[in-house]
Coordinates of C-alpha atoms in Angstrom, one line a residue:
Chain P
M210 CA 0.0 0.1 0.0
R211 CA 0.9 3.7 -0.4
P212 CA 0.2 5.8 2.4
I213 CA -1.3 9.3 2.1
L214 CA 0.9 11.9 3.8
L215 CA -1.0 14.8 5.3
Q216 CA 1.3 17.5 5.8
G217 CA -1.2 20.1 7.7
H218 CA 0.9 20.4 11.0
T219 CA 4.0 21.6 11.9
R220 CA 4.6 20.4 15.2
P221 CA 3.9 16.8 16.7
L222 CA 0.5 15.5 16.3
T223 CA -1.6 14.8 19.5
Q224 CA -4.8 13.1 18.2
I225 CA -6.5 12.2 15.1
K226 CA -10.3 11.1 14.7
Y227 CA -12.5 9.8 12.0
N228 CA -16.0 10.6 12.0
R229 CA -18.8 7.9 11.9
E230 CA -18.9 6.8 8.8
G231 CA -14.9 6.9 8.3
D232 CA -14.9 9.6 5.2
L233 CA -13.9 12.7 7.2
L234 CA -10.5 12.7 9.4
F235 CA -9.5 15.0 11.9
S236 CA -6.3 16.1 13.3
V237 CA -4.8 18.2 15.9
A238 CA -1.1 18.8 16.6
K239 CA 0.9 21.1 18.8
D240 CA 0.7 24.2 16.8
K241 CA -2.8 26.1 16.7
V242 CA -4.4 24.2 13.6
V243 CA -7.3 21.8 13.7
N244 CA -7.5 19.9 10.0
A245 CA -10.4 18.3 8.6
W246 CA -9.1 16.0 5.6
Y247 CA -11.3 13.8 3.3
A248 CA -10.0 10.2 4.2
H249 CA -10.3 8.8 0.8
N250 CA -8.1 11.3 -1.2
G251 CA -6.3 13.3 1.7
E252 CA -7.7 16.6 0.3
R253 CA -8.0 19.2 3.1
L254 CA -11.4 20.3 3.6
G255 CA -10.4 23.0 5.8
T256 CA -9.0 24.3 8.9
Y257 CA -10.8 25.7 12.4
D258 CA -9.1 28.7 13.2
G259 CA -9.3 30.6 16.7
H260 CA -6.8 28.6 19.2
E261 CA -3.8 30.2 20.6
G262 CA -2.2 27.4 21.9
A263 CA -1.2 23.7 21.5
L264 CA -3.9 21.1 20.6
F265 CA -4.0 18.3 22.8
S266 CA -7.5 16.8 22.0
V267 CA -10.4 16.5 18.8
D268 CA -13.5 14.8 18.7
V269 CA -16.5 14.8 16.4
N270 CA -20.1 14.0 17.1
S271 CA -21.8 11.0 15.5
S272 CA -23.7 13.1 13.1
T273 CA -20.7 15.0 11.8
T274 CA -22.2 18.1 12.7
M275 CA -20.0 19.6 15.7
L276 CA -16.3 19.2 16.5
V277 CA -14.8 19.8 20.1
T278 CA -11.4 20.6 20.7
G279 CA -9.0 21.2 23.7
A280 CA -6.0 23.2 23.8
A281 CA -3.3 24.7 26.2
D282 CA -4.6 27.8 25.6
N283 CA -7.1 26.9 28.7
T284 CA -10.1 26.6 26.2
I285 CA -12.5 23.9 24.8
R286 CA -14.0 24.9 21.9
L287 CA -17.1 23.9 19.8
W288 CA -16.7 24.2 16.0
E289 CA -19.4 23.5 13.3
V290 CA -17.8 21.1 11.3
K291 CA -19.2 22.1 7.9
T292 CA -18.0 25.6 7.9
G293 CA -15.5 25.7 10.3
K294 CA -17.2 28.5 12.4
L295 CA -16.6 28.7 16.0
L296 CA -19.8 27.9 17.9
H297 CA -18.9 28.1 21.8
T298 CA -15.8 28.2 24.0
W299 CA -15.4 27.1 27.5
K300 CA -12.9 28.6 29.3
T301 CA -11.1 26.2 31.8
N302 CA -8.5 27.2 34.5
T303 CA -5.8 24.9 33.0
S304 CA -5.1 23.3 29.8
V305 CA -7.5 20.8 28.2
K306 CA -5.8 17.4 27.6
R307 CA -8.6 15.1 26.4
V308 CA -12.2 16.2 24.9
E309 CA -15.1 13.7 23.9
F310 CA -18.1 13.5 22.9
S311 CA -20.6 11.1 24.8
K312 CA -22.4 8.2 22.9
D313 CA -25.4 10.2 22.3
D314 CA -24.0 13.2 21.4
N315 CA -25.5 15.2 24.3
Y316 CA -22.7 15.7 26.4
I317 CA -18.5 16.5 26.4
V318 CA -16.3 15.4 28.7
A319 CA -13.0 17.4 29.2
L320 CA -10.1 16.8 31.0
T321 CA -7.6 19.3 32.2
E322 CA -4.3 19.4 33.3
K323 CA -2.9 19.6 36.9
Q324 CA -1.0 22.9 36.8
M325 CA 0.0 25.7 39.1
K326 CA -2.2 25.7 42.1
F327 CA -5.3 23.8 40.0
E328 CA -5.6 20.3 40.3
S329 CA -6.5 18.0 37.2
E330 CA -10.3 18.1 36.6
I331 CA -13.0 15.9 34.8
L332 CA -15.6 18.4 33.1
I333 CA -18.8 17.4 31.7
Y334 CA -21.1 20.0 29.8
K335 CA -24.2 19.6 28.0
I336 CA -24.4 20.1 24.6
N337 CA -27.5 21.4 22.6
D338 CA -28.3 21.3 19.2
L339 CA -26.4 23.0 16.4
G340 CA -27.9 26.7 16.1
T341 CA -28.8 27.0 20.3
P342 CA -26.7 28.6 22.4
Q343 CA -24.4 26.5 24.6
P344 CA -24.5 26.2 28.2
S345 CA -21.7 27.9 30.0
S346 CA -20.7 25.8 33.0
P347 CA -20.5 22.3 33.3
V348 CA -23.2 19.9 34.7
V349 CA -20.5 18.3 36.9
S350 CA -16.8 18.1 37.7
I351 CA -14.8 15.3 39.1
F352 CA -11.5 15.6 40.9
P353 CA -9.6 12.6 39.5
H354 CA -8.0 10.6 42.4
P355 CA -5.9 9.0 43.9
S356 CA -3.7 10.2 41.1
K357 CA -3.6 13.1 38.3
A358 CA -5.6 11.5 35.0
T359 CA -3.8 11.7 31.7
V360 CA -6.9 10.1 29.5
V361 CA -10.9 10.0 30.0
A362 CA -13.5 8.6 27.9
W363 CA -17.5 7.8 28.0
S364 CA -18.4 4.1 28.6
Y365 CA -21.5 2.9 26.9
Y366 CA -24.9 4.5 27.5
N367 CA -22.8 7.4 29.4
K368 CA -22.9 5.1 32.4
Y369 CA -19.3 6.0 33.6
I370 CA -16.7 8.3 33.1
I371 CA -13.6 6.3 32.5
A372 CA -10.3 7.4 33.5
A373 CA -6.6 6.8 32.9
H374 CA -4.0 7.9 35.7
E375 CA -0.3 9.1 35.8
D376 CA 0.4 6.1 38.0
G377 CA -1.0 3.4 35.6
S378 CA -4.3 2.8 37.3
V379 CA -7.7 3.2 35.8
S380 CA -11.1 4.1 37.2
L381 CA -14.4 4.3 36.6
Y382 CA -16.5 7.6 38.2
D383 CA -20.2 7.6 38.5
W384 CA -20.7 11.2 37.0
H385 CA -24.3 11.2 37.9
V386 CA -23.6 11.4 41.4
S387 CA -22.8 14.9 42.8
D388 CA -20.9 14.1 46.0
P389 CA -17.4 13.5 45.5
E390 CA -17.0 11.0 48.0
K391 CA -19.0 8.7 45.9
Q392 CA -18.3 9.6 42.6
L393 CA -15.2 6.9 42.4
V394 CA -16.6 3.5 41.7
K395 CA -13.6 1.4 41.2
N396 CA -9.6 1.9 40.5
V397 CA -7.6 -1.0 39.3
Q398 CA -3.6 -0.9 39.0
V399 CA -3.3 -1.9 35.3
H400 CA 0.0 -0.6 34.0
S401 CA 3.2 0.3 35.9
S402 CA 3.6 3.6 34.2
S403 CA 1.5 6.3 32.9
I404 CA -1.1 5.4 30.5
T405 CA -0.9 7.4 27.2
D406 CA -4.2 6.2 25.3
L407 CA -7.6 4.9 26.1
Q408 CA -9.8 4.3 23.1
T409 CA -13.3 2.6 23.6
S410 CA -14.6 -0.3 21.2
E411 CA -17.4 0.8 19.0
D412 CA -20.2 -0.5 21.5
G413 CA -18.5 0.9 24.4
T414 CA -18.4 -2.3 26.3
Y415 CA -14.5 -2.6 26.5
F416 CA -11.6 -0.5 25.8
I417 CA -7.9 -0.5 25.3
T418 CA -5.0 1.2 27.2
A419 CA -1.8 2.2 26.3
A420 CA 1.1 2.7 28.3
R421 CA 4.9 3.6 28.6
D422 CA 5.5 0.4 30.1
K423 CA 5.3 -1.2 26.7
A424 CA 2.1 -2.7 27.2
A425 CA -1.6 -2.4 25.9
C426 CA -4.4 -3.9 27.7
L427 CA -7.9 -4.7 26.9
L428 CA -10.4 -4.0 29.7
D429 CA -14.1 -4.6 30.2
A430 CA -15.7 -1.3 31.1
D431 CA -18.2 -2.9 33.6
N432 CA -15.6 -3.8 36.1
L433 CA -12.2 -2.9 34.9
D434 CA -11.5 -6.8 34.3
I435 CA -8.0 -7.2 32.4
I436 CA -9.3 -9.1 29.4
K437 CA -6.0 -9.2 27.4
K438 CA -2.6 -7.7 28.0
Y439 CA -0.4 -7.1 24.8
S440 CA 3.2 -6.7 25.5
T441 CA 5.5 -5.3 23.2
D442 CA 9.3 -4.2 23.3
A443 CA 8.6 -0.5 22.8
A444 CA 6.9 2.3 24.9
L445 CA 3.4 2.8 23.6
N446 CA 1.6 6.1 22.7
T447 CA -1.3 5.0 21.4
A448 CA -3.8 2.0 20.6
A449 CA -6.8 1.4 18.8
I450 CA -9.1 -1.4 18.2
V451 CA -9.9 -2.2 14.5
P452 CA -13.6 -2.4 14.5
D453 CA -14.2 -5.5 11.8
K454 CA -11.2 -7.6 12.7
D455 CA -9.9 -9.3 15.6
L456 CA -7.0 -6.9 15.1
I457 CA -5.5 -4.0 17.4
V458 CA -3.2 -1.4 16.5
L459 CA -0.4 0.0 18.7
G460 CA 2.1 2.8 18.1
G461 CA 4.6 4.3 19.8
G462 CA 8.5 4.4 20.3
Q463 CA 11.1 6.0 22.5
A464 CA 10.7 9.2 24.1
A465 CA 10.8 12.2 21.4
S466 CA 13.6 13.7 23.4
E467 CA 16.0 10.7 22.7
V468 CA 15.2 10.3 18.9
T469 CA 18.1 11.9 17.7
T470 CA 20.5 9.9 19.4
T471 CA 19.4 6.5 17.8
S472 CA 18.6 5.4 14.4
S473 CA 14.9 5.1 13.1
R474 CA 15.2 1.4 13.2
Q475 CA 16.2 1.7 17.0
G476 CA 13.2 3.8 17.7
K477 CA 10.6 1.1 16.9
F478 CA 8.5 3.8 15.1
E479 CA 6.3 1.3 13.3
S480 CA 3.1 0.6 13.9
R481 CA 2.3 -2.7 14.8
F482 CA -0.9 -5.2 14.8
Y483 CA -1.7 -7.6 17.3
H484 CA -4.3 -10.2 17.1
K485 CA -6.9 -9.2 19.6
I486 CA -7.5 -12.6 20.8
F487 CA -4.1 -14.3 20.7
E488 CA -2.2 -11.2 22.1
H489 CA 0.7 -11.9 19.8
E490 CA 2.1 -9.8 16.9
V491 CA 0.8 -10.3 13.3
G492 CA 2.5 -7.8 11.4
R493 CA 3.9 -4.1 11.3
V494 CA 3.9 -1.0 9.2
K495 CA 6.8 1.3 9.5
G496 CA 6.9 4.9 8.0
H497 CA 7.0 7.7 10.5
F498 CA 10.5 8.6 11.5
G499 CA 9.3 9.7 15.0
P500 CA 7.2 8.1 17.5
I501 CA 3.9 7.5 16.6
N502 CA 1.5 9.8 19.0
T503 CA -2.1 8.7 18.0
V504 CA -3.5 6.0 16.0
A505 CA -7.1 5.6 14.5
V506 CA -8.7 2.9 12.5
S507 CA -11.1 4.0 10.0
P508 CA -14.8 2.7 11.2
A509 CA -15.1 1.5 7.8
G510 CA -12.1 -0.8 8.3
D511 CA -10.7 0.0 4.9
S512 CA -7.7 2.4 6.3
F513 CA -5.8 3.5 9.5
S514 CA -4.0 6.7 10.2
T515 CA -1.1 7.4 12.1
G516 CA -0.1 10.6 13.6
G517 CA 3.5 11.0 14.3
E518 CA 6.1 12.9 16.8
D519 CA 7.4 14.1 13.1
G520 CA 4.6 16.1 12.1
Y521 CA 3.0 13.9 9.4
V522 CA 0.1 12.1 9.3
R523 CA 0.1 9.0 7.3
V524 CA -3.4 7.4 5.9
Q525 CA -2.9 3.6 5.0
F526 CA -5.4 1.9 2.8
F527 CA -5.3 -1.8 3.8
D528 CA -4.4 -4.2 0.6
E529 CA -6.5 -6.8 -0.9
D530 CA -4.5 -9.6 1.1
Y531 CA -5.2 -7.8 4.6
H532 CA -9.0 -8.1 3.6
S533 CA -8.6 -11.6 2.9
F534 CA -6.4 -12.6 5.6
K535 CA -7.8 -15.3 7.8
F536 CA -6.3 -16.5 10.9
D537 CA -6.0 -20.2 11.2
F538 CA -6.4 -22.0 14.4
Chain U
M113 CA -4.8 30.8 -28.3
N114 CA -4.1 34.4 -26.7
G115 CA -0.7 36.0 -27.2
T116 CA 0.0 34.4 -30.7
S117 CA 0.2 36.3 -33.7
W118 CA -3.1 36.8 -35.7
A119 CA -1.4 35.5 -38.9
D120 CA -0.8 31.9 -37.2
E121 CA -4.2 31.6 -35.8
P122 CA -6.4 30.1 -38.3
V123 CA -3.9 27.7 -39.6
E124 CA -3.4 26.7 -35.8
L125 CA -7.3 26.3 -35.4
E126 CA -7.4 24.0 -38.3
L127 CA -4.6 22.1 -37.4
N128 CA -5.0 21.6 -33.7
T129 CA -8.9 21.3 -33.2
P130 CA -9.9 17.5 -32.8
Q131 CA -13.0 16.8 -34.8
L132 CA -15.6 14.4 -33.4
V133 CA -16.5 11.9 -36.2
F134 CA -18.1 9.1 -34.1
D135 CA -20.3 9.2 -31.2
Q136 CA -21.9 6.1 -30.1
D137 CA -22.3 3.6 -26.8
G138 CA -19.9 5.9 -25.1
V139 CA -17.1 5.1 -27.6
K140 CA -15.7 8.4 -29.0
V141 CA -13.8 9.0 -32.0
F142 CA -11.5 12.2 -32.4
V143 CA -9.7 13.0 -35.7
E144 CA -6.9 15.7 -35.2
Y145 CA -4.5 17.1 -38.0
K146 CA -1.2 18.4 -36.9
I147 CA 2.3 18.9 -38.0
N148 CA 4.9 16.5 -36.7
E149 CA 8.6 16.9 -35.9
E150 CA 9.5 16.4 -39.4
G151 CA 7.4 19.0 -40.6
R152 CA 4.6 16.8 -42.2
K153 CA 1.5 17.1 -41.6
V154 CA -0.1 13.8 -40.0
K155 CA -3.9 12.6 -38.9
V156 CA -4.2 11.9 -35.5
T157 CA -6.9 9.2 -34.7
K158 CA -7.8 9.0 -31.0
K159 CA -10.6 6.9 -29.4
I160 CA -12.0 7.3 -26.1
Q161 CA -14.0 5.0 -24.6
N162 CA -15.7 6.5 -21.3
K163 CA -16.7 4.0 -18.8
V164 CA -18.9 5.2 -15.6
I165 CA -18.1 3.4 -12.4
K166 CA -20.7 4.0 -9.7
H167 CA -19.7 3.6 -6.5
S168 CA -22.6 3.8 -3.6
V169 CA -21.9 6.0 -0.4
I170 CA -24.0 6.8 2.4
K171 CA -26.0 10.0 1.8
S172 CA -24.5 11.6 4.4
V173 CA -21.0 11.0 2.7
A174 CA -22.1 12.2 -0.2
E175 CA -23.4 15.5 0.9
R176 CA -20.3 16.0 2.9
K177 CA -18.2 15.8 -0.4
A178 CA -20.0 18.4 -1.8
W179 CA -18.9 20.6 1.1
Q180 CA -17.4 24.3 0.4
K181 CA -13.8 24.4 1.7
F182 CA -13.4 26.7 4.9
G183 CA -10.7 28.2 6.8
E184 CA -7.0 28.2 5.1
E185 CA -8.4 25.9 2.6
R186 CA -11.2 28.7 1.7
G187 CA -11.7 29.2 -1.8
K188 CA -9.0 26.6 -3.1
P189 CA -9.9 24.6 -6.0
P190 CA -11.1 21.0 -5.5
G191 CA -8.9 18.2 -5.1
P192 CA -5.9 17.3 -3.0
S193 CA -3.4 20.3 -2.9
T194 CA 0.3 19.2 -3.2
T195 CA 1.4 21.5 -0.6
T196 CA -0.7 19.4 1.8
T197 CA -1.3 16.1 0.5
T198 CA 1.6 13.7 -0.9
V199 CA 1.8 9.9 -1.5
G200 CA 4.3 8.4 0.4
D201 CA 6.7 5.8 -0.5
H202 CA 5.3 1.8 -0.8
V203 CA 5.0 0.3 2.9
N204 CA 3.9 -3.4 3.2
L205 CA 1.8 -5.1 5.8
K206 CA 2.1 -8.6 6.1
L207 CA 0.1 -10.6 8.5
F208 CA 1.7 -13.5 9.7
Q209 CA -0.2 -16.7 11.5
W210 CA 2.3 -17.7 13.9
G211 CA 5.5 -16.8 15.1
D212 CA 7.3 -13.5 15.5
V213 CA 6.9 -11.0 13.0
K214 CA 10.0 -10.9 10.5
D215 CA 12.0 -7.6 10.3
E216 CA 14.2 -7.6 7.4
E217 CA 16.0 -4.6 8.8
A218 CA 16.7 -6.1 11.9
E219 CA 18.0 -9.1 10.4
L220 CA 20.2 -7.1 8.1
L221 CA 21.6 -5.4 11.0
E222 CA 22.3 -8.7 12.9
K223 CA 24.3 -10.1 10.2
K224 CA 26.3 -7.1 9.8
K225 CA 27.1 -7.2 13.3
E226 CA 27.8 -10.8 13.0
A227 CA 30.2 -9.7 10.3
T228 CA 31.9 -7.5 12.1
V229 CA 32.4 -9.9 15.0
N230 CA 34.1 -12.4 12.9
H231 CA 37.0 -9.7 12.1
I232 CA 37.7 -9.7 15.9
K233 CA 40.1 -12.2 17.0
C234 CA 41.9 -12.3 20.4
K235 CA 45.5 -12.6 19.8
Y236 CA 45.7 -15.6 22.7
C237 CA 42.9 -17.8 22.0
K238 CA 42.2 -17.1 18.8
G239 CA 38.3 -16.5 19.7
N240 CA 36.0 -14.1 18.6
H241 CA 36.5 -11.2 21.2
F242 CA 39.0 -8.5 22.0
S243 CA 42.1 -9.6 23.3
A244 CA 41.8 -7.5 26.2
K245 CA 38.7 -9.6 27.2
C246 CA 40.1 -12.9 26.9
P247 CA 39.1 -15.3 29.4
Y248 CA 42.4 -17.0 28.9
K249 CA 44.2 -13.8 28.9
D250 CA 46.1 -14.2 32.0
S251 CA 47.0 -18.1 31.7
L252 CA 48.0 -18.0 28.3
K253 CA 50.2 -14.9 28.5
N254 CA 51.9 -16.6 31.4
L255 CA 52.4 -19.1 29.1
E256 CA 53.7 -16.9 26.4
D257 CA 56.4 -15.5 28.8
I258 CA 57.9 -18.8 29.9
V259 CA 57.8 -20.3 26.4
G260 CA 58.3 -17.2 24.2
P261 CA 56.0 -15.4 21.9
S262 CA 55.9 -17.9 18.9
A263 CA 55.8 -21.0 20.8
G264 CA 53.0 -19.5 23.3
A265 CA 51.1 -18.8 20.2
G266 CA 51.7 -22.0 18.8
A267 CA 50.8 -23.4 22.0
D268 CA 46.8 -22.7 21.8
S269 CA 45.4 -26.4 21.2
G270 CA 41.8 -25.9 20.8
A271 CA 41.7 -23.1 18.3
P272 CA 41.7 -23.9 14.6
A273 CA 44.4 -21.7 12.9
S274 CA 43.9 -20.4 9.6
P275 CA 45.5 -22.0 6.7
L276 CA 47.6 -19.2 5.7
V277 CA 49.2 -19.7 9.0
S278 CA 49.5 -23.2 9.4
G279 CA 51.0 -23.6 5.7
K280 CA 54.5 -22.4 6.6
D281 CA 54.7 -22.5 10.3
A282 CA 58.4 -21.2 10.4
G283 CA 59.1 -20.2 14.0
P284 CA 60.0 -16.8 14.9
Q285 CA 59.6 -15.4 11.2
K286 CA 56.4 -16.5 10.9
S287 CA 54.5 -13.1 10.7
A288 CA 57.2 -10.8 9.7
Y289 CA 57.5 -9.2 6.4
V290 CA 59.8 -11.2 4.0
P291 CA 60.9 -9.2 0.9
P292 CA 60.1 -11.0 -2.5
H293 CA 63.6 -12.2 -3.4
R294 CA 64.2 -13.7 -0.3
K295 CA 61.2 -16.1 -0.5
N296 CA 61.2 -19.5 -1.6
P297 CA 61.8 -19.4 -5.1
N298 CA 59.6 -22.8 -5.5
S299 CA 56.6 -21.4 -3.7
A300 CA 53.9 -19.2 -5.0
R301 CA 55.2 -16.4 -7.8
D302 CA 53.7 -15.0 -10.9
T303 CA 54.6 -17.8 -12.8
S304 CA 53.1 -16.4 -16.3
Y305 CA 55.2 -13.5 -15.6
E306 CA 57.9 -15.4 -15.3
R307 CA 57.7 -17.3 -18.0
S308 CA 57.4 -14.7 -20.9
E309 CA 60.7 -13.6 -19.3
D310 CA 62.6 -16.3 -20.2
L311 CA 60.5 -17.2 -23.9
P312 CA 61.7 -15.6 -27.2
T313 CA 60.1 -12.8 -27.7
I314 CA 59.6 -10.6 -30.4
R315 CA 58.8 -7.0 -31.0
L316 CA 56.6 -5.9 -33.8
T317 CA 56.6 -2.1 -34.5
N318 CA 54.8 0.5 -36.9
L319 CA 51.3 -1.4 -36.7
P320 CA 48.1 0.2 -38.1
P321 CA 46.2 1.9 -35.1
D322 CA 42.9 -0.4 -36.0
T323 CA 45.0 -3.6 -35.3
R324 CA 43.3 -5.8 -33.1
E325 CA 44.6 -8.9 -31.0
P326 CA 43.1 -11.7 -33.7
D327 CA 44.9 -10.0 -36.4
I328 CA 48.3 -10.3 -34.5
Q329 CA 47.3 -13.9 -34.0
N330 CA 46.5 -14.3 -37.8
L331 CA 49.8 -13.1 -38.9
V332 CA 52.2 -14.7 -36.4
R333 CA 50.5 -18.1 -36.2
P334 CA 52.0 -19.7 -39.1
F335 CA 55.4 -19.4 -37.7
G336 CA 54.9 -21.8 -34.4
S337 CA 52.8 -21.8 -31.1
I338 CA 52.5 -18.7 -29.2
S339 CA 52.5 -18.5 -25.6
R340 CA 51.5 -14.8 -25.2
I341 CA 50.5 -12.1 -27.2
F342 CA 50.6 -8.5 -25.8
L343 CA 49.1 -5.6 -27.7
A344 CA 50.0 -2.1 -26.6
K345 CA 46.3 -0.3 -26.7
D346 CA 45.4 3.2 -25.7
R347 CA 43.7 3.1 -22.6
E348 CA 40.7 5.4 -23.4
T349 CA 40.0 4.7 -27.1
G350 CA 41.1 0.9 -27.3
L351 CA 43.1 1.9 -30.5
C352 CA 46.6 0.0 -31.0
K353 CA 49.3 2.0 -30.0
G354 CA 51.2 0.7 -32.7
Y355 CA 53.6 -1.9 -31.3
S356 CA 53.0 -5.3 -30.0
F357 CA 55.3 -8.4 -28.4
I358 CA 54.8 -12.0 -29.1
S359 CA 56.5 -14.9 -27.0
F360 CA 57.2 -17.8 -28.9
D361 CA 57.5 -21.2 -27.3
S362 CA 60.6 -22.1 -29.4
R363 CA 63.3 -19.8 -30.7
Q364 CA 63.2 -20.9 -34.1
S365 CA 59.8 -19.9 -34.8
A366 CA 60.6 -16.3 -33.3
E367 CA 63.4 -16.2 -35.6
N368 CA 61.6 -17.2 -38.7
A369 CA 59.0 -14.6 -37.6
I370 CA 61.6 -12.2 -37.6
N371 CA 63.1 -12.9 -41.0
K372 CA 59.3 -13.1 -42.6
L373 CA 57.6 -10.4 -41.0
H374 CA 60.5 -7.8 -41.0
R375 CA 59.8 -5.5 -43.8
H376 CA 56.3 -6.8 -44.1
G377 CA 53.2 -5.0 -45.4
F378 CA 50.5 -5.1 -43.0
G379 CA 47.3 -2.7 -43.7
N380 CA 48.9 0.3 -45.2
L381 CA 52.1 0.2 -43.3
I382 CA 55.4 -1.7 -43.2
L383 CA 56.2 -3.6 -40.1
N384 CA 59.3 -3.6 -38.2
A385 CA 60.0 -7.0 -36.5
E386 CA 63.2 -7.4 -34.3
W387 CA 63.9 -9.3 -30.9
S388 CA 62.4 -7.8 -27.8
G389 CA 64.7 -6.4 -25.1
N390 CA 66.3 -9.2 -23.5
S391 CA 65.4 -12.0 -25.7
K392 CA 68.5 -11.6 -27.8

């Protein structure tokens, strides 16, 4: 396969997201740009201009009408996908590390960084329909404990907020409860170092975590049981679940600060495919010359995209033999 | 057509506009007259078949394909721009059933590593490591001190010595430099060189520049068996420099050749044949 290289960013990529049909791709990086791309040919549809700091996270709702972004300029911004118009800006105390639409598009969850005197905070906002004003204050705010949260996501039916922590643990928070003492439902130690990514399955019943301890884990969203564990030889930055095959994609590599001192081969900058059930590596794709920061698989299952520290987004369409590949057991 | 002289216009139009002459079942035939590189007027017939390939997509996806560009892309023409979108080099994703995923580059690196390791040879035990890291360093070194350096090296029992060394295990001088004239005359020497020195050799001069080795062969073959022909050629042009050396197996045939070839016409020139330097 010949990948399509998207050069819309000048700084390391932080997150890429497909919309529900997989025809659009949204990318954010540590520059101030939010890009929208047509996934099938790599044509840039447009940019969402307005942020004044590095962006860390992006998400699109299921009807591809609204886009939410979180940035280091202490704002969460809501955009109209079609026109690039800014719909609403929420000010936060610190930089926003992660944003995500709930499964029913009615809420967004945002995670803010622990900075200065402010603690890390999980904020949930109600989202109104396009064309109506958005409420400015959060519905609920959760202070993650025991350790700082690095990633958050919604579980199925908006039941819980799943948070991954800096100490390698994963916790469930019941956001319907306002009493901070009772919000924490469960906390499980999964990894031995900071968790870098957390992506839920299509139905939200399980999710995958990637951590710097060179492992990725598949967890049950109900009780946080570790279903599968994938061990690699590289520190991981990101992990994604392939929707229509029993595969997962992992991306990572050595820390960005060490890249210049070693060859790209030793850096382990390939995206790796693991068998979801048998937990062993089945293939890898090279290409980036820096660590892979974010990976996304098209919901249509025909392509996957990686965003690297090198500032490139690579859209790879799977070959014929990928689709015909059957696992013998 | 703008920017061209008005005088050229009607001719250009008549020549370069393809005329549609046939249109049926999606096949179109265009006929065009133009002047080719040689200045001749030629007729170009082009057959074009249009095939419509239909992809069905979700309605919302189709709608999104028609969206206007916005932000930095506002007003840009449709289609991917080369400033933001390029196609990368071919990459492979080969899915494996079981076993480790093979990494060609890693394997290459391993081989390279092995190759360099093989170059390293311990001076004590001939093992695959640096002398300083030899596990037998102390014991073998002591042995060397007692028996003398050469015997010490020869005393190693287990390690296989290379054939070159084992061939002439000549004690202290084993590794020392030996000038060529001191070397055993029976051992390896360039025999062909040596023999041509002793053989009766004649020199042919005043050869035409286009002479080739087969020509010389034909010329001298009647006089007897030849062991070597050297034809001086220019390194760049490959042309004959005008002289040649021929070594015969017997002195008699060389003498015959000189007698017959001296003042013999060859090509448009008259040859000189004489004894070469030390063959007299």
